[in-house]
Coordinates of C-alpha atoms and ligand atoms in Angstrom, one line a residue:
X232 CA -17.5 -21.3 -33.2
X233 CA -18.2 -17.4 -32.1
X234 CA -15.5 -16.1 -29.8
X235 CA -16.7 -14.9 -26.4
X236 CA -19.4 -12.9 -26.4
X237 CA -20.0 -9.9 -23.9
X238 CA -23.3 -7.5 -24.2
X239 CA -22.5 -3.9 -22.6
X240 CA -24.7 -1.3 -22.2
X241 CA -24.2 1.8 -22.5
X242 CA -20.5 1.4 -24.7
X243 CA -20.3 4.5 -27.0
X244 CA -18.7 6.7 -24.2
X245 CA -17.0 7.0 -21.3
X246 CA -16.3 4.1 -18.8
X247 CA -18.6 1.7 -21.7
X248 CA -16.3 2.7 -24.4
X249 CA -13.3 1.9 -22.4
X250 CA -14.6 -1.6 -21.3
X251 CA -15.4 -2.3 -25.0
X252 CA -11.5 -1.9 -25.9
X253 CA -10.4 -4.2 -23.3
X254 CA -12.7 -6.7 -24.3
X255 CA -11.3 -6.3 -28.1
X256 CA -8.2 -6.3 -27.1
X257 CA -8.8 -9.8 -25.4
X258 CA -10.3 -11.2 -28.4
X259 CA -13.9 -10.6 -27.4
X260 CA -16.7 -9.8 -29.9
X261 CA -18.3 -7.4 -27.6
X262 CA -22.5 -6.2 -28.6
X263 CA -22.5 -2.4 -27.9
X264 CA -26.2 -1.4 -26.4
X265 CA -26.3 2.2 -26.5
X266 CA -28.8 5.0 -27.1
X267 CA -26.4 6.5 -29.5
X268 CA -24.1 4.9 -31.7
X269 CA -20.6 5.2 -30.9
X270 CA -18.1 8.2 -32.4
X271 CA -15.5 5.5 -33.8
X272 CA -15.9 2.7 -35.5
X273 CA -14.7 -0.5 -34.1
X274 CA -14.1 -4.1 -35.2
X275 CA -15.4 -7.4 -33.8
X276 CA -18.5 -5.3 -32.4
X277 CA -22.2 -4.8 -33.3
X278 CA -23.6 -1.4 -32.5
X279 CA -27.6 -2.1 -31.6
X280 CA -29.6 0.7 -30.5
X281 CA -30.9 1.0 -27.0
X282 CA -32.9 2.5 -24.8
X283 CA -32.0 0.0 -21.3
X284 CA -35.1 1.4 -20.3
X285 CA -37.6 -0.1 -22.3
X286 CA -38.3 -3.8 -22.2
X287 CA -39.0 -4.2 -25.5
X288 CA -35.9 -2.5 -26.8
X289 CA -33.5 -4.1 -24.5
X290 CA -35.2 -7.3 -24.8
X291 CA -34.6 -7.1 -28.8
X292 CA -31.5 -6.5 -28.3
X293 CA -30.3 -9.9 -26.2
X294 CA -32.5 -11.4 -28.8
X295 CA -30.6 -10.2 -31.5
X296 CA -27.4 -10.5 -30.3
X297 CA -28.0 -13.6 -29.3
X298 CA -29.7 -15.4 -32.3
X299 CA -26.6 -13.9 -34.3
X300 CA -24.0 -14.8 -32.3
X301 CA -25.2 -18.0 -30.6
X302 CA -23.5 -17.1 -27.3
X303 CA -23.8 -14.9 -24.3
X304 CA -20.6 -15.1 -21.6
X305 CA -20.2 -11.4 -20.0
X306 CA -22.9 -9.2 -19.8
X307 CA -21.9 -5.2 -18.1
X308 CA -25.2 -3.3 -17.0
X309 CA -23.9 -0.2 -17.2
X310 CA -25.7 2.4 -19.1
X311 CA -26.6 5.4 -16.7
X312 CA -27.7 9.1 -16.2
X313 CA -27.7 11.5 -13.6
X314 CA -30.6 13.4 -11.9
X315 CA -33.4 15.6 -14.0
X316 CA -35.6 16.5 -11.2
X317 CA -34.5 18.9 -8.1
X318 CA -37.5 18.9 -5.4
X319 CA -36.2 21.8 -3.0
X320 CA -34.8 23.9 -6.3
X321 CA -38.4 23.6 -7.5
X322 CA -40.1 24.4 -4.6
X323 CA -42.8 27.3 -5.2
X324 CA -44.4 29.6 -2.2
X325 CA -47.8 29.8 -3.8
X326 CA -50.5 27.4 -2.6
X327 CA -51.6 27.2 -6.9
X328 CA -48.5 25.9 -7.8
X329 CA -48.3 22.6 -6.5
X330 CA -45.3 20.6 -7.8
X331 CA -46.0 18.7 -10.9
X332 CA -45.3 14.9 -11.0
X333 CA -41.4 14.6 -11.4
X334 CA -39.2 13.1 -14.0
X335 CA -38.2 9.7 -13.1
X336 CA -36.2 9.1 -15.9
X337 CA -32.9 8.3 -13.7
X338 CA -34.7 5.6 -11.4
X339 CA -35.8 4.1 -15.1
X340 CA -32.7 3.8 -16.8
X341 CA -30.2 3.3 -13.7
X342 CA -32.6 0.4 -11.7
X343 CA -35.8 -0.8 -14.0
X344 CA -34.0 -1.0 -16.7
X345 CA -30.5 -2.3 -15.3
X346 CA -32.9 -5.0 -13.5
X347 CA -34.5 -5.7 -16.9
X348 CA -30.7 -6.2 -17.9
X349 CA -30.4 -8.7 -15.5
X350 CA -33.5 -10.8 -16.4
X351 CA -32.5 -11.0 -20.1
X352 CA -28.7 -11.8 -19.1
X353 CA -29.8 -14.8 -16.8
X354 CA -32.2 -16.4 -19.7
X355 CA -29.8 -15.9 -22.6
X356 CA -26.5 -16.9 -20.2
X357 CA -28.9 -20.7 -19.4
X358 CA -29.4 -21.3 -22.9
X359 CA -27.3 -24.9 -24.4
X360 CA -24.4 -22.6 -26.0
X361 CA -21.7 -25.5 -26.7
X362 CA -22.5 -24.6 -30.5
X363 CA -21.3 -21.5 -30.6
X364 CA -18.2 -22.8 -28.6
X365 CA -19.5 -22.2 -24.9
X366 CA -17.9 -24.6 -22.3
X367 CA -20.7 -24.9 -20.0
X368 CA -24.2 -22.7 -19.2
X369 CA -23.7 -19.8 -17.1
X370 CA -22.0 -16.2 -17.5
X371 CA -20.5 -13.0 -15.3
X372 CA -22.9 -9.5 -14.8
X373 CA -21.4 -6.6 -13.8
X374 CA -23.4 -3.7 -12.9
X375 CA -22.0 -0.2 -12.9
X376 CA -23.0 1.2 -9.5
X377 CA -21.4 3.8 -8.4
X378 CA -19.5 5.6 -5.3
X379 CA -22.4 7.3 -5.0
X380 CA -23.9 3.9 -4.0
X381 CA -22.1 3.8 -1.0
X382 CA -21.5 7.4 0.2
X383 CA -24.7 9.9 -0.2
X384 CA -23.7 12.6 -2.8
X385 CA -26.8 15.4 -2.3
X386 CA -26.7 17.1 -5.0
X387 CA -28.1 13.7 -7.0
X388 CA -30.6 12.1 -4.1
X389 CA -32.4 10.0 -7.6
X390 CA -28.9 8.9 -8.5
X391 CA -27.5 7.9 -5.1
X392 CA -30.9 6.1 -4.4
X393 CA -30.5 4.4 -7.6
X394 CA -27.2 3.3 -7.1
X395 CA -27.7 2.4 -3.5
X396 CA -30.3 0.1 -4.8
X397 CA -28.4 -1.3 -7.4
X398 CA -25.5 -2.5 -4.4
X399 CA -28.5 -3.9 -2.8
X400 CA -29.9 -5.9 -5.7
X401 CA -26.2 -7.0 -6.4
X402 CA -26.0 -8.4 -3.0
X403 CA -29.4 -9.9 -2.8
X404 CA -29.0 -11.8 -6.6
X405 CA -25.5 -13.0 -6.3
X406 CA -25.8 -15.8 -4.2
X407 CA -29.1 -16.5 -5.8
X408 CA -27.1 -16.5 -8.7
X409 CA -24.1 -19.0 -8.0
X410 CA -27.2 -21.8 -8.4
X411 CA -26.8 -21.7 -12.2
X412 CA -23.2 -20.7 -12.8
X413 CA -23.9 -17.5 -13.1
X414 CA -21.8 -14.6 -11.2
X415 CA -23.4 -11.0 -10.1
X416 CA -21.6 -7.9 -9.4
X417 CA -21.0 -4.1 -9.0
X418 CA -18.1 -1.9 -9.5
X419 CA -18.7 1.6 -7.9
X420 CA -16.5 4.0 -10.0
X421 CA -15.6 7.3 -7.6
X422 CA -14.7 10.3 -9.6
X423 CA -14.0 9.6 -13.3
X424 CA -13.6 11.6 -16.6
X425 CA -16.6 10.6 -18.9
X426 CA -20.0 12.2 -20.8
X427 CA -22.1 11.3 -17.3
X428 CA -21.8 15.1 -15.6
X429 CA -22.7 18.5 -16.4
X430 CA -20.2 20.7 -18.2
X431 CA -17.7 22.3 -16.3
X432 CA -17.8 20.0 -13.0
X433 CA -14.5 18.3 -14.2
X434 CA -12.9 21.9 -14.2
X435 CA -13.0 21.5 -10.2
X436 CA -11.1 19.2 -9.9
X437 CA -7.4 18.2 -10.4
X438 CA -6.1 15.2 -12.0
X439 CA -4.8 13.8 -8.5
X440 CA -9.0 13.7 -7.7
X441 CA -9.9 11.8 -10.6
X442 CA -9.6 8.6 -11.0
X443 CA -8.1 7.2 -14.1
X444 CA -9.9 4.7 -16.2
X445 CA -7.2 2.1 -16.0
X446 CA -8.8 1.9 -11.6
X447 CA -12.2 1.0 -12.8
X448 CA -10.9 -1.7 -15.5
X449 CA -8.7 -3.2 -12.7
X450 CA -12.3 -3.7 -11.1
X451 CA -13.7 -5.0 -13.6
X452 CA -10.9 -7.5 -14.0
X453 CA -10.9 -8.3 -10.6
X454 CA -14.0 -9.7 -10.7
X455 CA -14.4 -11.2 -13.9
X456 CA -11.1 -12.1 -14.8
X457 CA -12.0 -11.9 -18.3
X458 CA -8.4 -13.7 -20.2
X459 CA -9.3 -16.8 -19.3
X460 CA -13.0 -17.2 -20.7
X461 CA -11.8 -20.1 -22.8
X462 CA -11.0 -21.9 -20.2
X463 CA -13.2 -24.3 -18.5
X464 CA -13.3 -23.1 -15.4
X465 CA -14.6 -19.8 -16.1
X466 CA -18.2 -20.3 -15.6
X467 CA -18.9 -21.0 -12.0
X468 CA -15.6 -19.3 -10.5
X469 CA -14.9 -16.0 -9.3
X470 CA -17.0 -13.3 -6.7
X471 CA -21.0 -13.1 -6.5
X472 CA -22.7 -10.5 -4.8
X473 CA -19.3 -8.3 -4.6
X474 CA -19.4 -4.6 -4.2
X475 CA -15.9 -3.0 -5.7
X476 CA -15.2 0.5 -5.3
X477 CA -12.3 2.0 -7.7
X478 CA -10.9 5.3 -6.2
X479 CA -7.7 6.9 -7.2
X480 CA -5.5 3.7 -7.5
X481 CA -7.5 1.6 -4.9
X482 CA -10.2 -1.3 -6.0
X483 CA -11.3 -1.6 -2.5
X484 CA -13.8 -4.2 -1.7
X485 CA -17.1 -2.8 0.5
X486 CA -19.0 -5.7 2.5
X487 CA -23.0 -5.7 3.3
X488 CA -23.2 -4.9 7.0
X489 CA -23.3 -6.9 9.6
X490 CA -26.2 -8.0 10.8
X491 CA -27.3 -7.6 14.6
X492 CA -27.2 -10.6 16.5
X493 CA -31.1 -10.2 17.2
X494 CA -31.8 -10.4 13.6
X495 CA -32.5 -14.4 14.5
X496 CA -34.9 -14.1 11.8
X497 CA -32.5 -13.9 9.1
X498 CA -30.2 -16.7 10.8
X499 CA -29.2 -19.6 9.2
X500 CA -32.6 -21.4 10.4
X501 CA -34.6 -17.9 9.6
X502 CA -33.3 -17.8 5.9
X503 CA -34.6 -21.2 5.1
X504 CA -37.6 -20.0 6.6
X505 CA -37.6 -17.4 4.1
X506 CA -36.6 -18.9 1.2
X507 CA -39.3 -22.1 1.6
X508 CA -42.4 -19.8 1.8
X509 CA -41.0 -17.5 -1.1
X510 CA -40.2 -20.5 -3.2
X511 CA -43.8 -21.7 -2.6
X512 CA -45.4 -18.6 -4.0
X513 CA -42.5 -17.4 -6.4
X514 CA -43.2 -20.9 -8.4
X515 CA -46.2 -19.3 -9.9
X516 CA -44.5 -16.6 -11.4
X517 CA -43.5 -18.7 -14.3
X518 CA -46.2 -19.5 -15.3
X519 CA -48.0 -16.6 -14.7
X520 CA -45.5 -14.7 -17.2
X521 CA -46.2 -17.2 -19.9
X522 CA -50.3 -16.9 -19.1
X523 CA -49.7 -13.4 -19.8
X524 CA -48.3 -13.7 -23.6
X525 CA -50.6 -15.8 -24.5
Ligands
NAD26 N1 -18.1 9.0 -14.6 C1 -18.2 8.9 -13.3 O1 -17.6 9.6 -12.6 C2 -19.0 7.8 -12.8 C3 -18.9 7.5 -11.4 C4 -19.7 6.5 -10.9 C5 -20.5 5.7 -11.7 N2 -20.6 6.0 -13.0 C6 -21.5 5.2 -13.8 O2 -20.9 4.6 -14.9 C7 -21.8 4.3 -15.9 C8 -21.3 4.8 -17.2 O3 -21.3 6.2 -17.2 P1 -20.1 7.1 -17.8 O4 -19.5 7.8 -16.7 O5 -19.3 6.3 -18.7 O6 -21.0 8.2 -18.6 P2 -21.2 8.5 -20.2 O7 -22.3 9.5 -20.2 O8 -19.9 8.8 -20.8 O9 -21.7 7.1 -20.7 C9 -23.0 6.7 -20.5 C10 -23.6 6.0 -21.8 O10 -24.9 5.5 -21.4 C11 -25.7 5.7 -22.5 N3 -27.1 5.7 -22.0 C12 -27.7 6.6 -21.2 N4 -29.0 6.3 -21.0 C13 -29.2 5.1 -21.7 C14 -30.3 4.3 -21.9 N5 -31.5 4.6 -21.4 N6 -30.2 3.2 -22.7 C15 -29.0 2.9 -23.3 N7 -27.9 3.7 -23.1 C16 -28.0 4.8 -22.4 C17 -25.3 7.1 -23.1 O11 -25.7 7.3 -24.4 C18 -23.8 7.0 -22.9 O12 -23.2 6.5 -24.1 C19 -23.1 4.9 -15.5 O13 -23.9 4.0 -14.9 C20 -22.7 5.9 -14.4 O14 -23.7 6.2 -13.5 C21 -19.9 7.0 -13.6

């Protein structure tokens, strides 16, 4: 029997580190998926170097962490960066300097590789688990969006894209999701203390603008409710496709707009619509992956 078993990316610093602790201090074993290893050393975890980025390395990583632990319950995408490209700072006024292809970097680790995240969580969360001690298939995602997934901040356009995608694919895989016990979210920290931005920003600020780390655990709580794991319940209760925001001393819950009433095409009739003709075409992809390997 493993204990509860919780895969976070990006856990040796900041808002990763501190969701690694509560874990511990639940009795979690808690896999820590990071670039860099983290500055203390901490029991019940297994540091596995990461780059969320790549396939391959995340991929070996759920492998690994699942053929050693046997179990896969909680899974927090949350390993981010912020932008390392500036069009309009880089803009030159002669017609032989054209601008040269820009880094991408933060769409790569924030969305491809948080979507990669979310592929490898689904397969290893399906798998029979009632050796290791697992109630029932199924687990919890979180991904870290961000404020700056809901409000525009224009200093970052890559990150705020990124993070404004990362609400929508929240919102689009949740109820998706709830089919096989398995629960998607974001928590969209505002202002927090961590590693993420440049040197000297915190200095601008006073502690009555910053919200404290103990906000964005609450969120993380809220939607997971991570003390009672063991019981069976766990799997298949709790939010899907919930956007949290932690600000200050609020977790304030942000809905998906409402649609027009014209939209008839994304009714209730409409949706079936939809999901009928992608299901038709989507049942290749399977099989298509597999064709691909071999
Ligand atoms: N700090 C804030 O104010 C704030 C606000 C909103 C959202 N966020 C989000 O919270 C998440 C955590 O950031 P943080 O604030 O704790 O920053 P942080 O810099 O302290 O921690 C980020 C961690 O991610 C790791 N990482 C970066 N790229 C990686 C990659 N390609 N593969 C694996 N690991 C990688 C880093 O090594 C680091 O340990 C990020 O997604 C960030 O966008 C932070």
């Amino acid at each position: 029997m493993s204990p509860p078993t919780a895969i976070i990316t990006g856990a040796s610093s900041g808002i990763g580190l501190a969701l690694t602790k509560h874990l511990l201090s639940l009795q979690w074993h808690v896999v820590m998926a990071d670039l860099n290893p983290p500055k203390e050393s901490l029991p019940k975890t297994t540091y596995l170097k990461t780059d969320i980025s790549s396939w391959d390395s995340q991929a070996a990583t759920f492998e690994k962490a699942y053929s050693t632990l046997g179990r896969l319950d909680f899974v927090a995408l949350n390993a981010g960066m912020d932008d390392r490209d500036d069009i309009f700072a880089s803009l030159s006024s002669e017609s032989s300097k054209p601008p040269r292809k820009p880094n991408m970097q933060t769409f790569d680790v924030n969305l491809t590789g948080t979507y990669y995240g979310v592929k490898l969580a689904a397969h290893y969360m399906s798998l029979d688990s009632t050796a290791a001690g697992k109630k029932k298939k199924g687990g919890k995602i979180t991904v870290t969006a961000s404020a700056a997934g809901i409000y525009p901040l224009p200093v970052v356009p890559q990150y705020t894209a990124s993070k404004h995608a990362l609400v929508g694919l929240v919102r689009a895989l949740g109820p998706v999701a709830e089919a096989v016990d398995i629960r998607v979210n974001a928590v969209c920290p505002a202002l927090v203390a961590t590693g993420l931005a440049p040197p000297g920003l915190m200095d601008n600020f006073n502690e009555k603008q910053i919200t404290p780390m103990s906000t964005i655990m609450r969120c993380f709580e809220r939607l997971n409710n991570f003390e009672v794991v063991g019981e069976e319940g766990w799997v298949g209760s709790g939010p899907t496709g919930a956007t949290v925001e932690g600000n200050l001393g609020d977790v304030i819950e942000h809905e998906a707009p409402s649609r027009p009433e014209s939209s008839e095409y994304l009714d209730e009739e409409g949706e079936k619509a939809w999901v009928r003709a992608y299901m038709e075409r989507n049942k290749n992809f399977a099989l298509q992956e597999w064709d691909q390997k071999s």
